Tab-separated table of C-alpha atoms in Angstrom:
chain	number	residue	atom	x	y	z
V	219	MET	CA	-0.018	-0.321	-0.074
V	220	LEU	CA	2.767	2.507	0.742
V	221	ALA	CA	4.621	1.657	-2.243
V	222	GLU	CA	1.539	2.533	-4.148
V	223	THR	CA	0.880	5.557	-2.405
V	224	LEU	CA	4.231	6.622	-3.195
V	225	ASN	CA	3.786	5.718	-6.744
V	226	ASN	CA	0.688	7.467	-7.227
V	227	TYR	CA	2.377	10.670	-6.041
V	228	LEU	CA	4.856	10.682	-8.172
V	229	LYS	CA	2.934	9.938	-11.401
V	230	GLU	CA	0.308	12.505	-10.392
V	231	ASN	CA	2.976	15.459	-9.697
V	232	ASN	CA	5.000	14.321	-12.673
V	233	ILE	CA	8.224	13.364	-10.749
V	234	ARG	CA	10.671	11.567	-13.313
V	235	ILE	CA	12.972	9.254	-11.224
V	236	LEU	CA	15.831	7.222	-11.920
V	237	GLY	CA	16.258	3.961	-9.926
V	238	GLU	CA	13.487	3.279	-7.218
V	239	PRO	CA	12.781	5.330	-4.192
V	240	MET	CA	14.490	4.053	-1.320
V	241	ALA	CA	14.152	4.788	2.559
V	242	ASN	CA	15.666	7.558	4.113
V	243	GLU	CA	18.523	6.727	6.941
V	244	ASN	CA	17.181	9.227	8.732
V	245	THR	CA	13.347	8.141	8.822
V	246	PRO	CA	11.890	8.382	12.836
V	247	PRO	CA	11.454	5.494	14.667
V	248	ILE	CA	7.824	4.023	14.622
V	249	ASP	CA	5.729	3.208	17.569
V	250	TRP	CA	3.227	0.316	15.633
V	251	GLU	CA	1.008	0.180	18.583
V	252	LYS	CA	0.731	3.851	19.790
V	253	GLN	CA	1.217	5.999	16.438
V	254	GLU	CA	-1.965	6.622	14.090
V	255	VAL	CA	-0.147	8.987	11.961
V	256	PHE	CA	2.893	7.207	10.724
V	257	GLU	CA	5.746	9.459	8.909
V	258	PHE	CA	7.930	7.909	5.788
V	259	HIS	CA	10.703	9.254	4.571
V	260	PHE	CA	12.213	8.150	1.027
V	261	ASP	CA	15.196	9.710	-1.209
V	262	LEU	CA	14.657	9.990	-4.955
V	263	GLY	CA	17.118	9.918	-7.422
V	264	ILE	CA	15.301	12.981	-9.977
V	265	SER	CA	15.636	12.820	-13.703
V	266	PRO	CA	17.117	15.702	-14.498
V	267	ASP	CA	15.495	17.713	-17.380
V	268	ILE	CA	17.623	17.229	-20.585
V	269	ASP	CA	18.170	20.490	-23.385
V	270	VAL	CA	19.937	18.552	-26.756
V	271	ASN	CA	21.274	21.819	-27.842
V	272	ILE	CA	22.258	21.167	-31.559
V	273	SER	CA	22.015	22.787	-34.880
V	274	LYS	CA	22.924	22.815	-38.440
V	275	LYS	CA	26.371	24.301	-37.123
V	276	ASP	CA	27.004	21.341	-35.443
V	277	LYS	CA	28.884	19.217	-38.510
V	278	VAL	CA	29.030	15.540	-38.703
V	279	ASN	CA	31.005	13.724	-41.846
V	280	GLU	CA	28.945	10.752	-43.446
V	281	TYR	CA	31.318	8.668	-45.566
V	282	HIS	CA	30.555	6.700	-48.835
V	283	ILE	CA	33.456	4.465	-49.721
V	284	SER	CA	34.115	4.068	-53.210
V	285	VAL	CA	34.278	0.867	-55.101
V	286	THR	CA	37.193	-0.259	-57.511
V	287	GLU	CA	37.415	-2.597	-59.960
V	288	GLU	CA	40.497	-4.398	-57.888
V	289	MET	CA	37.935	-4.418	-54.888
V	290	ILE	CA	35.306	-6.594	-57.518
V	291	ASP	CA	38.032	-8.183	-58.936
V	292	LYS	CA	38.512	-10.017	-55.463
V	293	GLN	CA	35.375	-10.369	-54.372
V	294	VAL	CA	34.907	-12.127	-57.792
V	295	GLU	CA	38.070	-14.733	-56.634
V	296	ASP	CA	36.932	-15.000	-53.103
V	297	ASN	CA	33.280	-15.973	-54.644
V	298	ALA	CA	35.134	-18.584	-56.732
V	299	ARG	CA	37.136	-20.051	-53.773
V	300	ARG	CA	33.754	-19.989	-51.967
V	301	PHE	CA	32.591	-22.713	-54.299
V	302	ALA	CA	35.636	-24.600	-54.496
V	303	ILE	CA	35.921	-28.378	-54.800
V	304	PHE	CA	38.717	-30.718	-53.839
V	305	GLU	CA	40.136	-32.944	-56.533
V	306	PRO	CA	42.623	-36.035	-55.704
V	307	SER	CA	46.368	-35.291	-56.091
V	308	GLU	CA	49.368	-37.317	-55.597
V	309	ILE	CA	51.748	-34.204	-54.291
V	310	VAL	CA	50.747	-31.980	-51.360
V	311	ALA	CA	50.230	-27.907	-52.117
V	312	GLU	CA	50.192	-25.402	-50.015
V	313	GLU	CA	45.819	-25.088	-49.751
V	314	ASP	CA	45.683	-28.873	-49.940
V	315	MET	CA	43.819	-31.046	-48.025
V	316	VAL	CA	45.607	-34.222	-46.350
V	317	LYS	CA	44.399	-37.466	-44.998
V	318	GLY	CA	46.474	-40.360	-43.135
V	319	ASP	CA	47.131	-42.243	-40.196
V	320	LEU	CA	48.683	-40.130	-37.048
V	321	CYS	CA	50.649	-42.068	-34.626
V	322	GLU	CA	52.434	-41.161	-31.539
V	323	ILE	CA	56.096	-42.094	-31.034
V	324	SER	CA	56.966	-43.465	-28.122
V	325	GLU	CA	60.123	-41.973	-25.683
V	326	HIS	CA	62.502	-45.076	-27.298
V	327	GLY	CA	61.804	-43.923	-30.832
V	328	HIS	CA	59.131	-46.397	-31.943
V	329	VAL	CA	55.596	-46.230	-33.179
V	330	HIS	CA	52.850	-46.970	-30.738
V	331	ASP	CA	50.551	-49.974	-32.250
V	332	HIS	CA	46.776	-49.632	-32.961
V	333	GLU	CA	45.822	-50.903	-29.413
V	334	HIS	CA	44.326	-47.163	-28.620
V	335	GLU	CA	43.042	-46.377	-32.564
V	336	HIS	CA	40.866	-43.585	-32.763
V	337	ASP	CA	38.127	-42.795	-35.227
V	338	HIS	CA	34.871	-41.600	-35.903
V	339	ASP	CA	32.870	-44.850	-35.452
V	340	HIS	CA	33.955	-45.895	-31.756
V	341	ASP	CA	33.888	-44.587	-28.254
V	342	HIS	CA	36.968	-45.461	-26.237
V	343	ASP	CA	37.260	-45.091	-22.677
V	344	HIS	CA	40.325	-42.674	-22.320
V	345	ASP	CA	40.928	-43.185	-18.799
V	346	HIS	CA	43.527	-45.646	-18.836
V	347	ASP	CA	47.207	-45.867	-17.874
V	348	HIS	CA	48.257	-45.437	-21.577
V	349	GLN	CA	45.993	-42.438	-22.345
V	350	HIS	CA	48.878	-41.077	-24.665
V	351	GLU	CA	49.281	-44.101	-26.911
V	352	ILE	CA	46.981	-42.631	-29.700
V	353	HIS	CA	46.686	-43.465	-33.314
V	354	ALA	CA	43.977	-41.108	-34.957
V	355	HIS	CA	43.211	-42.835	-38.205
V	356	GLY	CA	41.996	-41.230	-41.026
V	357	ALA	CA	43.409	-37.829	-39.862
V	358	MET	CA	42.477	-34.498	-41.835
V	359	ILE	CA	45.259	-31.885	-41.770
V	360	HIS	CA	44.199	-28.490	-44.034
V	361	VAL	CA	48.281	-27.669	-44.533
V	362	LEU	CA	47.136	-23.930	-45.012
V	363	SER	CA	46.012	-23.989	-41.132
V	364	ILE	CA	49.597	-25.419	-39.742
V	365	ALA	CA	50.944	-22.730	-37.885
V	366	ASP	CA	54.606	-23.707	-38.009
V	367	GLU	CA	56.231	-22.715	-41.165
V	368	ASN	CA	58.738	-25.588	-40.774
V	369	ILE	CA	56.248	-28.230	-40.326
V	370	LYS	CA	54.190	-27.005	-43.159
V	371	LYS	CA	57.116	-27.202	-45.583
V	372	GLN	CA	57.332	-30.604	-44.312
V	373	PHE	CA	54.133	-31.148	-45.990
V	374	ILE	CA	54.446	-29.080	-49.016
V	375	GLY	CA	55.982	-31.169	-51.851
V	376	ALA	CA	55.423	-34.830	-50.255
V	377	GLY	CA	53.094	-37.581	-51.772
V	378	VAL	CA	50.926	-40.401	-51.054
V	379	ASN	CA	52.330	-42.896	-49.014
V	380	ASP	CA	55.194	-40.509	-47.324
V	381	THR	CA	55.663	-40.092	-43.696
V	382	ILE	CA	56.038	-37.032	-41.802
V	383	VAL	CA	57.314	-36.564	-38.106
V	384	PHE	CA	56.016	-33.377	-36.379
V	385	ASN	CA	54.660	-32.286	-33.092
V	386	PRO	CA	51.107	-31.837	-33.042
V	387	LYS	CA	51.359	-28.900	-30.439
V	388	ILE	CA	53.670	-26.972	-32.501
V	389	ALA	CA	51.583	-27.310	-35.514
V	390	PHE	CA	48.264	-26.578	-33.729
V	391	PRO	CA	48.664	-24.923	-30.877
V	392	ASN	CA	44.715	-24.395	-30.280
V	393	ASP	CA	44.047	-27.286	-28.028
V	394	THR	CA	40.535	-27.595	-29.458
V	395	ASP	CA	42.117	-27.690	-32.861
V	396	ARG	CA	44.504	-30.302	-32.045
V	397	ALA	CA	41.886	-32.518	-30.058
V	398	ALA	CA	39.564	-32.759	-33.350
V	399	LEU	CA	42.857	-33.557	-35.193
V	400	LEU	CA	44.094	-36.482	-32.861
V	401	LYS	CA	40.415	-37.750	-32.051
V	402	ILE	CA	40.683	-37.219	-28.252
V	403	SER	CA	39.258	-34.889	-25.541
V	404	LYS	CA	40.467	-31.175	-24.915
V	405	GLU	CA	41.891	-32.525	-21.616
V	406	GLN	CA	44.475	-35.195	-23.617
V	407	ALA	CA	45.286	-32.597	-25.789
V	408	MET	CA	46.670	-30.336	-23.570
V	409	GLU	CA	48.801	-32.730	-22.171
V	410	ILE	CA	50.651	-33.746	-25.276
V	411	ASN	CA	53.745	-32.824	-26.466
V	412	GLY	CA	55.882	-35.385	-28.439
V	413	ASP	CA	56.495	-36.140	-32.321
V	414	PHE	CA	54.048	-38.044	-33.879
V	415	GLU	CA	54.369	-39.503	-37.450
V	416	PHE	CA	51.899	-38.611	-40.225
V	417	THR	CA	51.462	-41.255	-43.200
V	418	ILE	CA	49.745	-39.766	-46.160
V	419	SER	CA	46.971	-41.708	-47.661
V	420	GLU	CA	44.955	-39.054	-49.607
V	421	VAL	CA	45.816	-35.695	-51.084
V	422	SER	CA	42.948	-33.138	-51.808
V	423	ARG	CA	43.521	-30.470	-53.991
V	424	PHE	CA	41.616	-27.447	-53.599
V	425	LYS	CA	40.246	-26.004	-56.681
V	426	PRO	CA	38.825	-22.503	-57.044
V	427	ALA	CA	35.158	-22.707	-58.946
V	428	GLU	CA	35.275	-21.896	-62.802
V	429	ILE	CA	34.160	-18.020	-63.108
V	430	ASP	CA	31.101	-18.986	-65.684
V	431	GLN	CA	27.465	-19.287	-65.635
V	432	SER	CA	27.385	-22.237	-62.830
V	433	LEU	CA	29.440	-19.602	-60.489
V	434	PHE	CA	26.813	-16.898	-61.479
V	435	ASP	CA	24.030	-19.537	-60.371
V	436	LYS	CA	25.735	-20.696	-57.242
V	437	THR	CA	26.207	-17.091	-55.968
V	438	TYR	CA	22.690	-15.816	-56.932
V	439	GLY	CA	20.359	-18.076	-57.967
V	440	VAL	CA	19.583	-19.841	-61.311
V	441	GLY	CA	18.921	-18.035	-63.854
V	442	GLU	CA	19.374	-14.446	-61.975
V	443	ILE	CA	22.669	-13.266	-63.905
V	444	ASP	CA	23.660	-14.571	-67.507
V	445	SER	CA	26.439	-12.469	-68.313
V	446	MET	CA	30.227	-11.472	-66.643
V	447	GLU	CA	29.143	-8.084	-67.166
V	448	ALA	CA	25.619	-8.423	-64.677
V	449	TYR	CA	27.475	-10.478	-62.619
V	450	ARG	CA	30.137	-7.830	-61.806
V	451	THR	CA	27.353	-5.186	-61.330
V	452	ARG	CA	25.594	-6.995	-59.049
V	453	VAL	CA	28.804	-7.848	-56.639
V	454	ARG	CA	29.461	-4.234	-56.833
V	455	GLU	CA	26.237	-3.416	-55.471
V	456	ASP	CA	26.578	-6.128	-52.865
V	457	ILE	CA	30.236	-4.659	-51.970
V	458	ASP	CA	28.550	-0.861	-51.760
V	459	ARG	CA	25.921	-2.158	-49.432
V	460	ARG	CA	28.453	-4.032	-46.978
V	461	TYR	CA	30.694	-0.881	-47.108
V	462	SER	CA	27.414	1.472	-46.669
V	463	ARG	CA	26.440	0.001	-43.646
V	464	GLU	CA	29.950	-0.040	-42.084
V	465	SER	CA	29.949	4.173	-42.751
V	466	ARG	CA	26.617	3.943	-41.804
V	467	TYR	CA	27.712	2.829	-38.255
V	468	LYS	CA	30.827	5.414	-38.120
V	469	PHE	CA	28.139	8.268	-38.719
V	470	HIS	CA	26.000	6.378	-35.846
V	471	VAL	CA	28.845	6.307	-33.758
V	472	GLU	CA	30.328	10.125	-34.577
V	473	THR	CA	26.511	11.591	-34.190
V	474	LYS	CA	26.047	9.924	-30.761
V	475	GLU	CA	29.437	11.168	-29.837
V	476	LYS	CA	28.368	14.752	-31.107
V	477	LEU	CA	24.935	14.423	-29.074
V	478	MET	CA	26.633	13.258	-25.806
V	479	ALA	CA	29.470	16.135	-25.662
V	480	LYS	CA	26.858	18.767	-26.840
V	481	THR	CA	24.169	17.501	-23.835
V	482	GLU	CA	24.660	18.036	-20.041
V	483	VAL	CA	22.955	15.250	-17.931
V	484	PRO	CA	23.608	15.831	-14.241
V	485	LEU	CA	22.813	12.265	-12.563
V	486	PRO	CA	22.204	11.993	-9.084
V	487	GLU	CA	25.607	10.146	-8.558
V	488	ALA	CA	25.419	9.344	-4.869
V	489	PHE	CA	21.690	7.936	-4.989
V	490	LEU	CA	22.476	5.851	-8.192
V	491	LYS	CA	25.486	4.271	-6.421
V	492	ARG	CA	23.630	3.664	-3.441
V	493	TRP	CA	20.540	2.232	-5.195
V	494	MET	CA	23.009	-0.181	-7.692
V	495	LEU	CA	24.869	-1.484	-4.597
V	496	ALA	CA	21.469	-2.175	-2.640
V	497	THR	CA	20.028	-3.721	-5.482
V	498	SER	CA	22.396	-5.647	-7.198
V	499	THR	CA	22.051	-9.357	-7.463
V	500	ASP	CA	26.254	-9.407	-7.334
V	501	GLU	CA	26.505	-10.082	-3.743
V	502	LYS	CA	30.461	-9.490	-4.141
V	503	LEU	CA	29.848	-6.373	-5.637
V	504	THR	CA	31.933	-3.776	-3.430
V	505	PRO	CA	31.894	0.199	-3.234
V	506	GLU	CA	35.228	0.115	-4.588
V	507	GLN	CA	34.135	-1.808	-7.690
V	508	LEU	CA	31.185	0.371	-8.177
V	509	GLU	CA	33.483	3.665	-8.190
V	510	GLN	CA	35.310	1.771	-11.348
V	511	GLU	CA	32.282	0.504	-13.200
V	512	PHE	CA	29.928	3.191	-12.704
V	513	PRO	CA	31.692	5.876	-15.213
V	514	ALA	CA	30.614	3.508	-17.981
V	515	PHE	CA	27.272	2.718	-16.358
V	516	GLY	CA	26.570	6.592	-16.196
V	517	LEU	CA	27.442	7.148	-20.036
V	518	ASP	CA	25.195	4.780	-21.032
V	519	LEU	CA	22.481	5.794	-18.736
V	520	LYS	CA	23.392	9.203	-20.325
V	521	TRP	CA	22.750	8.089	-23.569
V	522	ARG	CA	19.697	6.418	-23.045
V	523	MET	CA	17.922	9.430	-21.374
V	524	ILE	CA	19.244	11.545	-24.652
V	525	LYS	CA	17.622	8.877	-26.740
V	526	ASN	CA	14.638	8.590	-25.068
V	527	HIS	CA	14.176	12.422	-25.579
V	528	PHE	CA	14.015	12.060	-29.110
V	529	ILE	CA	11.748	9.243	-28.848
V	530	ASN	CA	9.346	10.918	-26.618
V	531	GLU	CA	9.452	14.374	-28.195
V	532	VAL	CA	9.061	12.845	-32.204
V	533	LYS	CA	6.946	10.547	-31.086
V	534	ILE	CA	9.019	7.770	-32.444
V	535	GLU	CA	8.191	4.008	-32.194
V	536	ALA	CA	9.173	0.696	-33.395
V	537	THR	CA	6.414	-0.975	-35.568
V	538	GLU	CA	5.746	-4.943	-35.580
V	539	GLU	CA	6.512	-5.161	-39.426
V	540	GLU	CA	10.138	-3.046	-38.480
V	541	ILE	CA	11.018	-5.529	-36.076
V	542	ARG	CA	10.029	-8.233	-38.119
V	543	GLU	CA	12.383	-7.077	-40.753
V	544	GLN	CA	15.536	-6.493	-38.754
V	545	ALA	CA	15.181	-9.602	-37.134
V	546	VAL	CA	15.753	-11.089	-40.268
V	547	TRP	CA	18.736	-8.967	-40.647
V	548	THR	CA	19.941	-9.911	-37.847
V	549	ALA	CA	19.403	-13.856	-38.472
V	550	GLN	CA	21.406	-13.252	-41.355
V	551	SER	CA	24.055	-11.088	-39.528
V	552	ARG	CA	24.586	-14.163	-37.203
V	553	TYR	CA	25.018	-16.503	-40.337
V	554	PHE	CA	27.505	-13.814	-41.736
V	555	GLN	CA	29.264	-14.750	-38.537
V	556	TYR	CA	29.977	-17.967	-39.545
V	557	GLY	CA	30.776	-17.663	-43.154
V	558	ILE	CA	27.063	-18.683	-44.067
V	559	TYR	CA	26.504	-16.183	-46.671
V	560	ASP	CA	23.805	-18.203	-49.097
V	561	ALA	CA	21.009	-19.376	-45.933
V	562	PRO	CA	18.041	-20.062	-47.474
V	563	VAL	CA	15.310	-17.406	-46.929
V	564	GLU	CA	12.783	-20.168	-45.241
V	565	GLN	CA	15.803	-20.466	-42.984
V	566	LEU	CA	16.418	-16.965	-42.057
V	567	PHE	CA	12.410	-16.474	-41.387
V	568	ARG	CA	12.467	-19.758	-39.018
V	569	PHE	CA	15.586	-18.185	-36.918
V	570	ALA	CA	13.881	-14.834	-37.031
V	571	ASP	CA	10.917	-16.329	-35.279
V	572	ALA	CA	13.053	-18.052	-33.335
V	573	LEU	CA	14.500	-14.589	-31.863
V	574	LEU	CA	10.975	-12.816	-31.811
V	575	LYS	CA	9.719	-15.751	-29.565
V	576	ASN	CA	11.894	-14.383	-26.704
V	577	ASN	CA	10.984	-11.256	-25.232
V	578	GLU	CA	14.339	-10.213	-24.458
V	579	GLU	CA	16.220	-10.551	-28.165
V	580	LYS	CA	12.414	-8.738	-29.451
V	581	GLN	CA	13.290	-5.677	-27.076
V	582	LYS	CA	16.970	-5.294	-28.158
V	583	ILE	CA	15.389	-5.784	-31.786
V	584	ALA	CA	13.483	-3.000	-31.173
V	585	ASP	CA	16.099	-0.808	-29.446
V	586	VAL	CA	18.298	-1.079	-32.089
V	587	ILE	CA	15.561	0.309	-34.703
V	588	LEU	CA	14.339	3.165	-31.949
V	589	GLU	CA	17.929	4.123	-31.883
V	590	ASN	CA	18.562	3.970	-35.809
V	591	LYS	CA	15.224	6.147	-36.054
V	592	VAL	CA	16.949	8.981	-33.404
V	593	ILE	CA	19.923	8.900	-35.139
V	594	ASP	CA	18.022	9.374	-38.719
V	595	HIS	CA	16.051	12.457	-37.003
V	596	VAL	CA	19.274	13.660	-35.457
V	597	LYS	CA	20.677	13.828	-39.183
V	598	THR	CA	17.932	16.159	-40.026
V	599	LEU	CA	19.071	18.904	-37.309
V	600	ILE	CA	22.838	18.943	-38.098
V	601	LYS	CA	24.997	19.938	-41.072
V	602	VAL	CA	25.932	16.305	-43.114
V	603	ASP	CA	29.571	16.747	-44.866
V	604	GLU	CA	29.403	14.160	-47.586
V	605	LYS	CA	32.773	12.742	-48.317
V	606	GLU	CA	33.608	9.870	-50.778
V	607	VAL	CA	36.836	7.981	-49.436
V	608	SER	CA	39.004	5.108	-50.139
V	609	LEU	CA	38.833	2.097	-48.523
V	610	GLU	CA	42.124	2.290	-47.532
V	611	ASP	CA	41.636	5.905	-46.039
V	612	PHE	CA	38.198	4.797	-44.562
V	613	ASN	CA	39.635	2.055	-42.692
V	614	LYS	CA	42.629	4.574	-41.308
V	615	LEU	CA	39.540	6.921	-39.845
V	616	THR	CA	38.402	3.926	-38.065
V	617	ASP	CA	41.757	2.414	-36.583
């Protein structure tokens, strides 16, 4: 009842607060049996009024990255490599995939027998006295991924049935990669630091796809592109779109920095720190740790208040249709992170639907839309200086 009364008072008097009301330490003691009138004191973190002082005198650069013929050439080559095939070969080259048996060599220089052979078709109990006696049958090595140049040179020029001796820990420093190669647990892989003998049984040559109609169809769909000229035009558009997102992001960041620098937001820091300590779910949070973390929290809160100022002033909102479109783009971006650039539309839609069923994910997507719209609105209030730059110069600006 007390909380409800307090909240109603704040609403009726249009008092905007940060955090939640906290009991004042000087509240007088209460005699619940004798008193008829009770007095409660609360501390509030009053939300400050915001005056965003920007105008056409404020300038932000907006960059457009020039797409060159060299960039198109490289992307066409990358597309050909993306749809590459592996063909049988006799001699190993740097980009080849090599298959063979990988056997640990004992301290006495002998190759261990096959008693402890590991393959994909059988599960083994590795918790035994000879867990390091390893024979990985059908091990696959991509020569280009070998970290040590001297070991890599041993492979290049070797042929089927040749034997190479090397230390997997030096060739593949990453424990997870080494465990996958040897077909053992990551914990076992971390303990291994000796030589192995690798006998080559197959060599597969990496061969980029031919740049022809077949590549056009694989890249953009059957019948979508019917000539090299049309293919390069489409590639140019893709590159332009990709770098437009990067330049938009830079404009977004610089506009946000301009707003933050031009806007005074006096926060009730002492109250907020007290409130954060009282409500934190991290039991180990100390006042000293909070002092270190508060500046970042303060900047984030300041930006949210500036953003909400425009959202309320201009009545900015994110529609369900916009949220769905952004969810599909979010799904596509996550596939891009794993090198998947041609996920089927139906798959993207399913991924987007899954994201939207999670209320937290949906709110994040809506926040992205709202923030983009705020930046678009601010763009109309300031001076935007458009600049054409090369990719090299743009990268220097972002370093």
